[in-house]
Amino acid sequence: MPAFVLILTYVVLALAPLALAAASGRPPRPVMDEIASAMAMVAFAILLVEFVLSGRFRSISGRVGLDVTMRFHQLFARTALALALVHPFLYTLPFARPLPFDPTRQLTLTFAAEGLVTGVLAFVLLPAFVLLSIARDRIGWRYETWRLAHGLGALVIALLVLIHARHAGRYSADPLLSGLWAVLTAIAALSLLHVYAVKPLLALRRPWRVTGLRKLAERTWEVVLSPSGHDGIAYKAGQFAWIRIGAPAVSLRENPFSIASAPGEGRDLRFVIKELGDFTATLSGIPLGTTAYVDGPHGNLVLEGRGGTGIACIAGGVGIAPMLGLLRQLELDADPRPTVLVYGNRHAGQIACTEDLARLRRQHRTQVVQVLLEPPDDWQGERGMVDAALIARLFAEPRHRDWLYVLCGPPAMMETVEAALLGLGVAPRRIISERFQHD
Ligand SMILES: Cc1cc2nc3c(=O)[nH]c(=O)nc-3n(C[C@H](O)[C@H](O)[C@H](O)COP(=O)(O)OP(=O)(O)OC[C@H]3O[C@@H](n4cnc5c(N)ncnc54)[C@H](O)[C@@H]3O)c2cc1C
């Protein structure tokens, strides 16, 4: 599905309740009341569509990329929150008091207990939920616990809002709008079921085995997975997959990793993984032959369809992983375009995949620019950070404006590099990137 169709679908879904409310033909109320209802309805529609913007649907994140999907998810969550929090304060009509000019009470706000209680609960829970998501890394929960709480919490809030809307909303009890809410809530609930139960159960039929495990650098491991009794997955270089290793297919223990191999190399998937938390720290002890499950491919950090007269891969730390797959595929395709790999690390012990770098230099004539913040005395490469000055030294010629730049690494590095490239006149569409962490 093209990106503009996705955006159009989103806009239509967010605004559809307004159209249905307008079509209901009810007598108009003061404009502030109509605005308040409109805000509430748009907030609810956004909340429900958030479920499919969770980053787990290939038809969405595969089109616009995981970073864009997650940015939209975060931005719209905050938008829905703002609309939901403001809307009750805009109503001008008094609660439940019949107005002398309104004997049928069509213009009067009335609240049955179901509408009031659910509305108040949602009003309190929604900001708590969004704040918890923003502060995820600071609250000290395990990622898996947070993820479960996030999915189920969102569902509980959606159900509360559904009841609130049907009992307290002026328009939401109308059959058409009520039908739309029911359909959207069902899609939201089914999307959770799909991610947490259906996909994992389907994965049982396509198991993988760990066939390679070796240390590449300080706290960095290479893991190779081979398909067991099937053909593996069809992916593009640069994509990523959610993998479960040594955990039941239906479990919350799954983590996203970039595929560091190239499709042209065969069916095995190679990952370059840095020890970080509870799962990655156990990598060294995984026995060969352990069963694994793969959900992928996902993401669109891919070269296909993007052009570029040269390719520059700019990586920090384990951000090297997708670059290896991208550059290896270019090498296998004997792609004639010039390639540069800028690879930054703190110290020499962190440099991973030295054989790949040597091969790319030798066989694909890739210019490999190694950057160390704390270099040894005899260091031949660049010193310091991957910063604007380095980028200007490497890519300041007019021909570089038509290159494609692929960025992956610490967020601060990616922001610096992106700003530097834009400053050199590179068009935004010529810069693609992947973040390894989303709040
Ligand atoms: C698209 C993408 C590609 C990635 N590619 C690589 C790679 O090639 N190599 C590599 O070393 N790391 C990669 N990462 C980061 C990697 O997913 C995390 O480092 C890893 O999941 C940490 O898991 P943990 O249980 O060891 O640590 P934890 O302490 O559980 O988690 C640390 C942080 O990792 C992130 N994380 C953990 N589990 C998940 C999950 N299930 N889904 C999303 N984020 C999660 C969260 O931000 C969390 O705060 C990638 C991340 C993303 C989003």
mmCIF file of C-alpha atoms and ligand atoms in Angstrom, residues 56 66-67 136-137 141-144 147 219-221 239-243 252-260 271-283 298-299 318-322 408 434-439, ligand 1:
data_model
loop_
_atom_site.group_PDB
_atom_site.id
_atom_site.type_symbol
_atom_site.label_atom_id
_atom_site.label_comp_id
_atom_site.label_asym_id
_atom_site.label_seq_id
_atom_site.Cartn_x
_atom_site.Cartn_y
_atom_site.Cartn_z
ATOM 1 C CA ARG A 56 4.049 -4.606 14.243
ATOM 2 C CA LEU A 66 9.410 1.871 11.742
ATOM 3 C CA ASP A 67 10.780 5.279 12.767
ATOM 4 C CA ARG A 136 9.296 3.974 30.254
ATOM 5 C CA ASP A 137 13.061 3.800 30.605
ATOM 6 C CA TRP A 141 10.055 -2.010 34.580
ATOM 7 C CA ARG A 142 11.237 -4.893 32.419
ATOM 8 C CA TYR A 143 10.547 -4.065 28.772
ATOM 9 C CA GLU A 144 8.282 -7.111 28.433
ATOM 10 C CA ARG A 147 4.830 -3.871 26.673
ATOM 11 C CA ARG A 219 29.839 -7.263 24.440
ATOM 12 C CA THR A 220 28.934 -7.843 20.789
ATOM 13 C CA TRP A 221 27.894 -11.193 19.350
ATOM 14 C CA GLN A 239 15.398 -4.865 7.065
ATOM 15 C CA PHE A 240 14.944 -6.203 10.584
ATOM 16 C CA ALA A 241 13.065 -8.993 12.333
ATOM 17 C CA TRP A 242 11.639 -9.673 15.780
ATOM 18 C CA ILE A 243 13.308 -12.804 17.092
ATOM 19 C CA LEU A 252 6.636 -11.738 25.357
ATOM 20 C CA ARG A 253 10.355 -12.475 25.056
ATOM 21 C CA GLU A 254 10.983 -11.192 21.551
ATOM 22 C CA ASN A 255 13.361 -8.465 20.442
ATOM 23 C CA PRO A 256 13.915 -6.592 17.189
ATOM 24 C CA PHE A 257 17.281 -6.925 15.440
ATOM 25 C CA SER A 258 18.526 -5.784 12.046
ATOM 26 C CA ILE A 259 19.389 -8.546 9.638
ATOM 27 C CA ALA A 260 23.140 -8.224 9.089
ATOM 28 C CA PHE A 271 22.457 -10.817 13.427
ATOM 29 C CA VAL A 272 25.030 -8.632 15.153
ATOM 30 C CA ILE A 273 23.825 -8.084 18.689
ATOM 31 C CA LYS A 274 25.125 -5.931 21.487
ATOM 32 C CA GLU A 275 24.626 -6.954 25.111
ATOM 33 C CA LEU A 276 22.337 -4.438 26.707
ATOM 34 C CA GLY A 277 19.669 -5.888 28.969
ATOM 35 C CA ASP A 278 18.114 -9.106 30.191
ATOM 36 C CA PHE A 279 17.817 -10.951 26.856
ATOM 37 C CA THR A 280 20.969 -9.770 25.087
ATOM 38 C CA ALA A 281 23.090 -10.437 28.189
ATOM 39 C CA THR A 282 22.209 -14.147 27.954
ATOM 40 C CA LEU A 283 23.405 -14.552 24.367
ATOM 41 C CA HIS A 298 10.027 -5.501 8.885
ATOM 42 C CA GLY A 299 11.198 -1.947 8.242
ATOM 43 C CA VAL A 318 25.970 -1.756 16.738
ATOM 44 C CA GLY A 319 24.306 0.440 14.096
ATOM 45 C CA ILE A 320 26.814 -1.343 11.837
ATOM 46 C CA ALA A 321 24.402 -4.336 11.667
ATOM 47 C CA PRO A 322 22.060 -3.211 8.846
ATOM 48 C CA CYS A 408 22.056 4.023 12.088
ATOM 49 C CA GLU A 434 16.715 3.578 11.620
ATOM 50 C CA ARG A 435 16.519 4.111 15.355
ATOM 51 C CA PHE A 436 17.148 1.175 17.680
ATOM 52 C CA GLN A 437 15.181 2.724 20.508
ATOM 53 C CA HIS A 438 11.687 4.214 20.535
ATOM 54 C CA ASP A 439 10.072 5.783 23.565
HETATM 55 C C1 LIG B 1 14.392 -1.733 14.370
HETATM 56 C C2 LIG B 1 15.403 -2.136 15.414
HETATM 57 C C3 LIG B 1 16.531 -2.815 15.030
HETATM 58 C C4 LIG B 1 17.478 -3.156 15.988
HETATM 59 N N1 LIG B 1 18.604 -3.814 15.584
HETATM 60 C C5 LIG B 1 19.539 -4.153 16.491
HETATM 61 C C6 LIG B 1 20.720 -4.859 16.097
HETATM 62 O O1 LIG B 1 20.922 -5.181 14.931
HETATM 63 N N2 LIG B 1 21.620 -5.156 17.053
HETATM 64 C C7 LIG B 1 21.428 -4.821 18.381
HETATM 65 O O2 LIG B 1 22.289 -5.132 19.209
HETATM 66 N N3 LIG B 1 20.316 -4.150 18.771
HETATM 67 C C8 LIG B 1 19.373 -3.823 17.872
HETATM 68 N N4 LIG B 1 18.234 -3.183 18.284
HETATM 69 C C9 LIG B 1 18.065 -2.893 19.710
HETATM 70 C C10 LIG B 1 17.594 -4.164 20.419
HETATM 71 O O3 LIG B 1 16.290 -4.489 20.017
HETATM 72 C C11 LIG B 1 17.612 -3.978 21.920
HETATM 73 O O4 LIG B 1 18.905 -3.658 22.327
HETATM 74 C C12 LIG B 1 17.230 -5.268 22.595
HETATM 75 O O5 LIG B 1 15.890 -5.575 22.282
HETATM 76 C C13 LIG B 1 17.438 -5.157 24.091
HETATM 77 O O6 LIG B 1 16.825 -6.244 24.711
HETATM 78 P P1 LIG B 1 17.212 -6.718 26.165
HETATM 79 O O7 LIG B 1 16.127 -7.641 26.643
HETATM 80 O O8 LIG B 1 18.579 -7.268 26.198
HETATM 81 O O9 LIG B 1 17.264 -5.386 26.980
HETATM 82 P P2 LIG B 1 16.121 -4.689 27.811
HETATM 83 O O10 LIG B 1 16.782 -4.127 29.013
HETATM 84 O O11 LIG B 1 14.922 -5.561 27.974
HETATM 85 O O12 LIG B 1 15.736 -3.530 26.832
HETATM 86 C C14 LIG B 1 16.559 -2.407 26.623
HETATM 87 C C15 LIG B 1 15.867 -1.506 25.631
HETATM 88 O O13 LIG B 1 15.772 -2.210 24.372
HETATM 89 C C16 LIG B 1 14.523 -1.944 23.757
HETATM 90 N N5 LIG B 1 13.767 -3.193 23.606
HETATM 91 C C17 LIG B 1 13.840 -4.288 24.386
HETATM 92 N N6 LIG B 1 12.979 -5.244 23.965
HETATM 93 C C18 LIG B 1 12.351 -4.711 22.909
HETATM 94 C C19 LIG B 1 11.316 -5.168 22.049
HETATM 95 N N7 LIG B 1 10.758 -6.372 22.207
HETATM 96 N N8 LIG B 1 10.877 -4.346 21.071
HETATM 97 C C20 LIG B 1 11.417 -3.112 20.909
HETATM 98 N N9 LIG B 1 12.388 -2.615 21.680
HETATM 99 C C21 LIG B 1 12.849 -3.402 22.665
HETATM 100 C C22 LIG B 1 13.775 -0.990 24.648
HETATM 101 O O14 LIG B 1 14.026 0.327 24.226
HETATM 102 C C23 LIG B 1 14.404 -1.206 25.991
HETATM 103 O O15 LIG B 1 14.294 -0.087 26.812
HETATM 104 C C24 LIG B 1 17.281 -2.833 17.355
HETATM 105 C C25 LIG B 1 16.109 -2.169 17.730
HETATM 106 C C26 LIG B 1 15.188 -1.823 16.784
HETATM 107 C C27 LIG B 1 13.931 -1.103 17.205
#
